[in-house]
Short mmCIF file of C-alpha atoms in Angstrom, two decimals:
data_model
loop_
_atom_site.label_atom_id
_atom_site.label_comp_id
_atom_site.label_asym_id
_atom_site.label_seq_id
_atom_site.Cartn_x
_atom_site.Cartn_y
_atom_site.Cartn_z
CA MET A 1 0.04 -0.06 -0.02
CA THR A 2 1.06 3.72 -1.07
CA PRO A 3 1.90 5.61 1.96
CA TYR A 4 0.61 8.74 0.15
CA PRO A 5 -2.98 9.74 0.33
CA PRO A 6 -4.85 9.93 -2.96
CA GLY A 7 -4.26 13.35 -4.39
CA ALA A 8 -1.21 13.87 -2.22
CA TYR A 9 2.61 15.01 -3.88
CA ARG A 10 4.91 12.40 -4.13
CA PRO A 11 8.31 12.72 -5.60
CA PRO A 12 8.73 11.35 -9.15
CA ASN A 13 9.24 7.54 -9.49
CA ASP A 14 10.82 7.30 -13.41
CA ARG A 15 11.35 4.05 -14.77
CA TRP A 16 13.18 3.93 -18.24
CA GLY A 17 12.92 0.97 -20.31
CA PRO A 18 10.72 -1.03 -23.02
CA PHE A 19 7.20 -0.93 -22.17
CA THR A 20 7.01 -4.84 -22.60
CA ARG A 21 9.36 -5.00 -19.76
CA LEU A 22 7.90 -2.41 -17.64
CA ALA A 23 4.26 -3.61 -18.12
CA LYS A 24 5.20 -6.70 -16.09
CA ARG A 25 4.86 -4.21 -13.10
CA LEU A 26 1.40 -3.73 -13.55
CA PRO A 27 -0.90 -5.25 -10.99
CA GLU A 28 -3.50 -7.72 -12.31
CA GLY A 29 -6.89 -6.71 -12.79
CA SER A 30 -5.67 -2.57 -13.51
CA LEU A 31 -7.47 -0.39 -15.72
CA ALA A 32 -5.67 0.97 -18.68
CA VAL A 33 -6.67 3.97 -20.78
CA VAL A 34 -4.64 3.79 -24.20
CA ASP A 35 -4.22 5.88 -27.09
CA ARG A 36 -5.92 4.37 -30.14
CA THR A 37 -3.26 5.34 -32.50
CA VAL A 38 -0.30 4.60 -30.11
CA ALA A 39 -1.82 0.87 -29.67
CA ARG A 40 -2.11 0.69 -33.56
CA LEU A 41 1.57 1.76 -34.12
CA HIS A 42 2.89 -0.41 -31.42
CA PRO A 43 1.35 -3.57 -31.71
CA THR A 44 3.12 -5.27 -29.01
CA LEU A 45 1.39 -2.36 -26.51
CA ILE A 46 -2.00 -4.34 -25.87
CA PRO A 47 -0.84 -7.77 -25.77
CA ALA A 48 1.59 -6.72 -22.80
CA LEU A 49 -1.56 -5.34 -21.10
CA GLU A 50 -3.55 -8.12 -21.63
CA ALA A 51 -1.18 -10.40 -20.08
CA ARG A 52 -1.67 -8.60 -16.73
CA ALA A 53 -5.40 -9.72 -17.03
CA PRO A 54 -6.74 -6.30 -17.15
CA ARG A 55 -10.23 -5.32 -16.02
CA ALA A 56 -10.78 -2.98 -18.92
CA ILE A 57 -8.71 -1.63 -21.74
CA VAL A 58 -10.23 1.65 -23.05
CA GLN A 59 -8.75 3.22 -26.21
CA MET A 60 -9.54 6.62 -27.46
CA VAL A 61 -8.40 8.98 -29.94
CA GLY A 62 -5.89 11.44 -28.59
CA GLY A 63 -6.11 15.21 -28.84
CA GLU A 64 -8.37 17.86 -27.29
CA SER A 65 -11.52 15.91 -27.73
CA ALA A 66 -10.17 13.23 -24.86
CA LYS A 67 -10.50 16.14 -22.52
CA SER A 68 -14.33 16.21 -22.48
CA PHE A 69 -16.73 15.17 -19.91
CA ALA A 70 -18.09 12.40 -22.26
CA ALA A 71 -14.44 11.00 -22.62
CA LEU A 72 -14.21 11.22 -18.83
CA GLU A 73 -17.55 9.51 -18.13
CA LYS A 74 -16.40 6.67 -20.35
CA VAL A 75 -13.23 6.14 -18.31
CA LEU A 76 -14.92 6.39 -15.19
CA ALA A 77 -17.35 3.60 -16.22
CA ALA A 78 -15.15 1.09 -17.09
CA GLY A 79 -13.53 1.56 -13.82
CA LEU A 80 -16.46 1.07 -11.67
CA SER A 81 -15.15 -2.58 -10.42
CA LEU A 82 -11.68 -1.16 -9.68
CA PRO A 83 -10.94 -1.58 -5.95
CA ARG A 84 -9.73 1.50 -3.91
CA SER A 85 -6.45 -0.02 -4.27
CA GLY A 86 -6.42 -0.29 -7.94
CA THR A 87 -4.13 0.79 -10.64
CA LEU A 88 -4.86 2.97 -13.69
CA VAL A 89 -2.33 3.28 -16.10
CA ALA A 90 -2.39 5.99 -18.68
CA VAL A 91 -0.94 5.17 -22.04
CA GLY A 92 -0.63 8.33 -24.44
CA GLY A 93 -0.39 11.94 -24.79
CA GLY A 94 -1.10 14.95 -22.60
CA THR A 95 -4.78 14.92 -23.33
CA VAL A 96 -4.93 10.81 -22.56
CA GLY A 97 -2.89 11.45 -19.62
CA ASP A 98 -4.89 14.49 -18.44
CA VAL A 99 -8.32 12.79 -18.21
CA SER A 100 -6.96 9.78 -16.83
CA THR A 101 -5.55 11.73 -13.97
CA VAL A 102 -8.88 13.44 -13.28
CA ALA A 103 -10.78 9.92 -13.69
CA ALA A 104 -7.79 8.23 -11.05
CA HIS A 105 -8.75 10.75 -8.82
CA LEU A 106 -12.38 10.51 -8.73
CA LEU A 107 -12.55 6.61 -9.35
CA LYS A 108 -13.10 5.30 -5.47
CA ARG A 109 -12.00 8.74 -4.39
CA GLY A 110 -8.58 8.02 -5.61
CA VAL A 111 -6.61 5.06 -7.14
CA ARG A 112 -3.14 4.49 -7.81
CA LEU A 113 -2.07 6.11 -11.14
CA VAL A 114 0.81 5.12 -13.69
CA GLN A 115 1.87 7.51 -16.33
CA VAL A 116 3.29 6.20 -19.57
CA PRO A 117 3.61 9.13 -21.71
CA THR A 118 3.95 8.42 -25.33
CA THR A 119 4.66 11.95 -26.67
CA LEU A 120 7.80 13.93 -26.27
CA LEU A 121 5.51 16.61 -24.88
CA ALA A 122 3.91 14.55 -22.27
CA ALA A 123 7.26 13.03 -21.49
CA VAL A 124 8.70 16.65 -20.77
CA ASP A 125 5.81 18.29 -18.80
CA SER A 126 2.17 17.04 -18.57
CA SER A 127 2.87 13.91 -17.16
CA LEU A 128 4.74 15.24 -14.48
CA GLY A 129 3.59 17.55 -11.74
CA GLY A 130 0.25 15.68 -10.67
CA LYS A 131 -2.27 18.00 -12.82
CA GLY A 132 -5.11 17.06 -14.90
CA ALA A 133 -8.06 18.51 -16.33
CA VAL A 134 -10.71 18.65 -18.62
CA ASP A 135 -12.09 21.39 -21.16
CA LEU A 136 -15.34 23.07 -21.17
CA THR A 137 -17.32 24.71 -23.78
CA VAL A 138 -18.73 28.04 -23.35
CA LYS A 139 -20.66 30.14 -25.58
CA GLY A 140 -19.36 28.06 -28.34
CA ARG A 141 -15.60 28.22 -27.61
CA VAL A 142 -13.62 25.61 -26.06
CA VAL A 143 -12.05 26.78 -22.49
CA LYS A 144 -9.00 24.59 -21.43
CA ASN A 145 -8.45 23.31 -17.97
CA PRO A 146 -11.01 24.98 -15.97
CA ALA A 147 -11.98 21.75 -14.01
CA GLY A 148 -8.93 19.93 -12.76
CA VAL A 149 -7.65 18.07 -10.17
CA PHE A 150 -4.18 17.34 -8.49
CA HIS A 151 -3.39 13.39 -8.41
CA TYR A 152 0.58 12.44 -8.55
CA ALA A 153 1.12 9.54 -10.27
CA ASP A 154 2.78 6.43 -8.20
CA GLU A 155 5.09 5.60 -11.44
CA SER A 156 6.25 7.10 -14.61
CA TRP A 157 7.09 4.61 -17.28
CA ILE A 158 9.38 6.26 -20.09
CA CYS A 159 9.81 4.14 -23.01
CA PRO A 160 11.85 5.71 -25.72
CA GLU A 161 11.05 3.08 -28.12
CA LEU A 162 7.42 4.68 -28.15
CA PHE A 163 9.06 8.10 -29.48
CA ALA A 164 10.32 6.45 -32.54
CA SER A 165 6.75 6.92 -34.23
CA LEU A 166 6.72 10.68 -33.51
CA SER A 167 6.44 13.08 -36.52
CA PRO A 168 8.60 16.10 -36.89
CA THR A 169 6.08 18.21 -35.65
CA GLN A 170 5.57 16.31 -32.58
CA VAL A 171 9.35 16.18 -31.69
CA ARG A 172 9.30 20.12 -32.07
CA GLU A 173 6.30 20.65 -29.75
CA GLY A 174 7.89 18.63 -26.96
CA SER A 175 11.44 20.34 -27.90
CA LEU A 176 9.70 23.48 -27.35
CA GLU A 177 8.23 22.98 -23.89
CA ALA A 178 11.58 21.59 -22.85
CA TRP A 179 13.31 24.44 -24.00
CA LYS A 180 10.84 27.07 -22.44
CA MET A 181 12.06 25.18 -19.02
CA VAL A 182 15.81 25.69 -19.64
CA ILE A 183 15.25 29.35 -21.18
CA SER A 184 13.00 30.40 -17.67
CA LEU A 185 15.02 28.14 -15.34
CA ASP A 186 18.43 27.30 -15.97
CA ALA A 187 20.63 29.78 -17.49
CA ALA A 188 23.82 27.13 -17.61
CA LEU A 189 22.17 24.62 -19.36
CA PHE A 190 20.55 27.10 -21.85
CA ARG A 191 24.31 27.98 -22.79
CA ARG A 192 25.07 24.25 -22.96
CA TYR A 193 22.08 23.78 -25.39
CA THR A 194 22.76 26.53 -27.50
CA ARG A 195 26.54 25.20 -28.15
CA THR A 196 25.30 21.84 -28.75
CA PRO A 197 21.63 20.42 -29.13
CA PRO A 198 21.05 17.95 -26.52
CA ALA A 199 19.95 14.07 -27.75
CA LEU A 200 16.40 13.39 -27.18
CA GLU A 201 16.62 11.53 -24.00
CA LYS A 202 18.80 14.20 -22.58
CA LEU A 203 16.19 16.57 -23.35
CA VAL A 204 13.49 14.78 -21.47
CA LYS A 205 15.76 13.71 -18.51
CA HIS A 206 16.91 17.67 -18.11
CA ALA A 207 13.46 19.10 -18.60
CA ARG A 208 11.71 16.74 -15.93
CA GLY A 209 14.18 17.46 -13.83
CA LEU A 210 14.03 21.11 -14.05
CA LYS A 211 10.25 20.79 -13.37
CA GLU A 212 10.06 18.27 -10.63
CA LYS A 213 12.75 20.98 -8.86
CA VAL A 214 9.74 23.63 -9.02
CA CYS A 215 7.03 21.22 -8.35
CA ALA A 216 8.52 19.63 -5.17
CA GLN A 217 8.71 23.37 -3.87
CA ASP A 218 4.94 24.26 -4.56
CA PRO A 219 2.96 20.97 -5.12
CA TYR A 220 -0.33 22.52 -5.23
CA GLU A 221 0.35 25.62 -6.62
CA PHE A 222 -0.20 27.38 -3.07
CA GLN A 223 2.96 29.71 -3.05
CA GLY A 224 2.61 30.81 -6.72
CA LEU A 225 6.21 29.06 -7.40
CA ARG A 226 4.71 27.07 -10.26
CA ARG A 227 3.62 29.91 -11.97
CA VAL A 228 7.10 29.83 -13.76
CA LEU A 229 5.95 26.75 -15.80
CA ASN A 230 3.20 28.89 -17.37
CA PHE A 231 5.44 30.82 -19.20
CA GLY A 232 3.87 31.37 -22.57
CA HIS A 233 0.87 29.86 -21.82
CA THR A 234 -1.24 32.74 -21.55
CA PHE A 235 -1.32 33.72 -25.10
CA GLY A 236 -0.63 30.15 -26.06
CA HIS A 237 -4.08 28.91 -25.14
CA VAL A 238 -5.45 31.75 -26.84
CA LEU A 239 -4.00 30.84 -29.94
CA GLU A 240 -4.83 27.15 -29.61
CA SER A 241 -8.64 27.97 -28.85
CA VAL A 242 -8.60 30.15 -31.89
CA SER A 243 -7.15 27.58 -34.18
CA HIS A 244 -9.81 25.46 -32.91
CA PHE A 245 -7.38 23.49 -31.79
CA LYS A 246 -5.66 22.65 -35.24
CA LEU A 247 -2.37 24.18 -33.69
CA SER A 248 -0.73 21.93 -31.31
CA HIS A 249 0.01 22.69 -27.77
CA GLY A 250 3.60 22.85 -28.06
CA ASP A 251 3.60 24.78 -30.76
CA ALA A 252 0.85 27.42 -29.37
CA VAL A 253 3.30 27.54 -26.26
CA GLY A 254 6.41 28.45 -28.56
CA LEU A 255 4.24 31.33 -30.19
CA GLY A 256 2.70 32.24 -26.64
CA ILE A 257 6.45 32.70 -25.70
CA LEU A 258 7.35 35.15 -28.28
CA LEU A 259 4.11 37.30 -27.40
CA ALA A 260 5.17 37.06 -23.97
CA LEU A 261 8.50 38.45 -24.87
CA ASP A 262 6.81 41.08 -26.63
CA VAL A 263 4.85 41.81 -23.32
CA GLY A 264 7.98 42.19 -21.48
CA ARG A 265 9.95 44.26 -24.01
CA HIS A 266 6.70 46.89 -23.96
CA LEU A 267 6.76 46.96 -20.07
CA GLY A 268 10.64 47.08 -19.84
CA VAL A 269 10.66 43.93 -17.66
CA THR A 270 12.39 42.05 -20.46
CA PRO A 271 15.92 43.63 -21.68
CA GLU A 272 15.82 43.57 -25.42
CA PRO A 273 19.06 41.69 -25.74
CA ILE A 274 17.46 38.93 -23.65
CA ALA A 275 14.30 38.88 -25.76
CA ALA A 276 16.33 38.70 -28.85
CA GLN A 277 18.72 35.83 -27.16
CA ALA A 278 15.48 33.90 -26.30
CA GLU A 279 13.76 34.18 -29.81
CA ALA A 280 16.67 33.06 -31.46
CA ALA A 281 17.32 30.13 -29.69
CA LEU A 282 13.96 29.13 -30.07
CA VAL A 283 13.96 29.49 -33.95
CA ASN A 284 17.78 27.74 -34.24
CA GLY A 285 16.65 25.11 -31.44
CA PRO A 286 13.66 23.39 -31.64
CA GLY A 287 12.33 25.53 -34.61
CA VAL A 288 9.66 27.49 -33.15
CA LEU A 289 6.71 28.54 -35.92
CA GLY A 290 7.02 31.97 -37.02
CA ARG A 291 5.21 35.33 -36.40
CA GLU A 292 3.29 34.96 -39.52
CA ARG A 293 1.25 31.59 -38.21
CA VAL A 294 0.18 34.17 -35.21
CA ALA A 295 -0.87 36.68 -37.46
CA GLN A 296 -3.02 34.07 -39.59
CA LEU A 297 -4.57 33.13 -36.02
CA LEU A 298 -5.46 36.66 -35.07
CA ARG A 299 -6.21 38.74 -38.21
CA PRO A 300 -9.52 36.74 -38.74
CA THR A 301 -10.50 37.21 -34.76
CA SER A 302 -12.37 39.72 -32.99
CA LEU A 303 -10.86 41.25 -30.00
CA LYS A 304 -13.95 40.67 -28.03
CA THR A 305 -13.07 36.86 -28.67
CA ILE A 306 -10.04 37.23 -27.39
CA THR A 307 -10.78 39.06 -24.22
CA THR A 308 -13.59 36.70 -23.47
CA LEU A 309 -10.87 33.82 -23.81
CA LEU A 310 -8.55 35.73 -21.72
CA ASP A 311 -11.15 36.67 -19.16
CA ALA A 312 -11.73 32.82 -18.90
CA ASP A 313 -8.26 31.85 -18.29
CA LYS A 314 -7.56 30.82 -14.77
CA LYS A 315 -4.70 32.55 -14.14
CA ALA A 316 -6.77 36.05 -14.85
CA GLY A 317 -7.24 38.49 -11.72
CA ALA A 318 -10.43 39.64 -10.82
CA LYS A 319 -10.26 43.30 -12.69
CA GLY A 320 -9.23 41.69 -16.13
CA GLU A 321 -5.42 41.82 -15.84
CA LEU A 322 -3.51 39.02 -16.93
CA ARG A 323 -1.11 37.19 -14.32
CA MET A 324 1.84 36.60 -16.86
CA VAL A 325 5.41 35.04 -16.47
CA LEU A 326 7.76 37.40 -18.27
CA LEU A 327 11.32 36.93 -18.93
CA THR A 328 13.90 39.23 -16.81
CA ALA A 329 16.99 37.10 -17.70
CA ILE A 330 17.93 33.90 -19.07
CA GLY A 331 16.97 31.63 -16.56
CA ALA A 332 14.89 34.23 -14.36
CA THR A 333 11.42 35.25 -14.44
CA GLU A 334 8.94 37.79 -12.76
CA VAL A 335 5.14 37.25 -12.49
CA ARG A 336 3.53 40.56 -13.55
CA ASP A 337 -0.36 41.81 -14.04
CA VAL A 338 -0.58 42.79 -17.24
CA GLY A 339 -3.68 44.94 -18.06
CA PRO A 340 -5.53 44.61 -21.35
CA GLN A 341 -4.28 48.10 -22.59
CA THR A 342 -0.86 46.14 -22.59
CA TRP A 343 -1.69 43.48 -25.09
CA ARG A 344 -4.16 45.64 -26.75
CA ALA A 345 -1.17 48.07 -27.43
CA LEU A 346 0.60 44.85 -29.08
CA TRP A 347 -2.30 43.82 -31.07
CA PRO A 348 -1.44 45.68 -34.36
CA ALA A 349 1.70 44.46 -34.77
CA TRP A 350 0.93 40.68 -33.82
CA THR A 351 -1.83 40.82 -36.72
CA LYS A 352 0.98 42.22 -39.19
CA ALA A 353 3.34 39.33 -38.18
CA VAL A 354 6.18 42.14 -37.31
CA ARG A 355 7.80 42.16 -33.88
CA PRO A 356 6.74 45.17 -31.71
#
């Protein structure tokens, strides 16, 4: 039995290796939630789970639709017979991991969770830190993550062979999230990365280590220390929403960082040389999408729509200000309340694909 109550912080327990070997650790009678595409691309995955005599294997389509209440209900229904001591294993990217985290927290008031990230983005970010959430649709627009929980995984399995089927786009978006942490948290590592780009496994290990140091100090976001992990997310979520989620989360965060650098420049928080250095690193390292993509998404979108999406953001203040993470130096950030007049002043440049 675990010494931690359901939902409590626990240090990461990462296990690296082939999925078929790690699956032998799974208790019999567990509930598995699996990305359907991952199961198709890796034919040994489902048989490895079936060998543990699961109570159920729920296959779902990954992507933002997996973070719906309908998908959550499907997982909960499959887990009705799971005992309080049972285990839910989530095999997929961030969206599958998110809905599984919420389900693990709710089933029997909390069951054991094993995260198996199958995308680079999930490996470096969402599978660590205990957070899970589902989306809501408000006035025809999807609002990301307003209903969520903290439920830390008992184990995370990092299976490098699962990353072999990722597309260049998926590798880029995971790399952007990892570089986000390096830029905002570790100046020495940033210098190393700009000299010699890291191998994929090193990138995952470094990013997980950086995020864990933050989460260990503020496991439930009570102290505000975890806000640094939201660097690039404020406008990143907006860009995701206005693209109707055709823009991937990692790419959205990368573009959101560019806009956060602009806000920092405008307010005098981010020195111009620092902003230029960070932007160049994102272009030359993971390959952030260009500002033209920002303009393509924002040009046909009304200011009223943007305001509605920002107001719905769980990081927004009571008076409409945005609580944004802004870069002060490589490896250092500051949280600022940013009023609507600031981002509105930058709007014309953003819609013209030029740097303010």
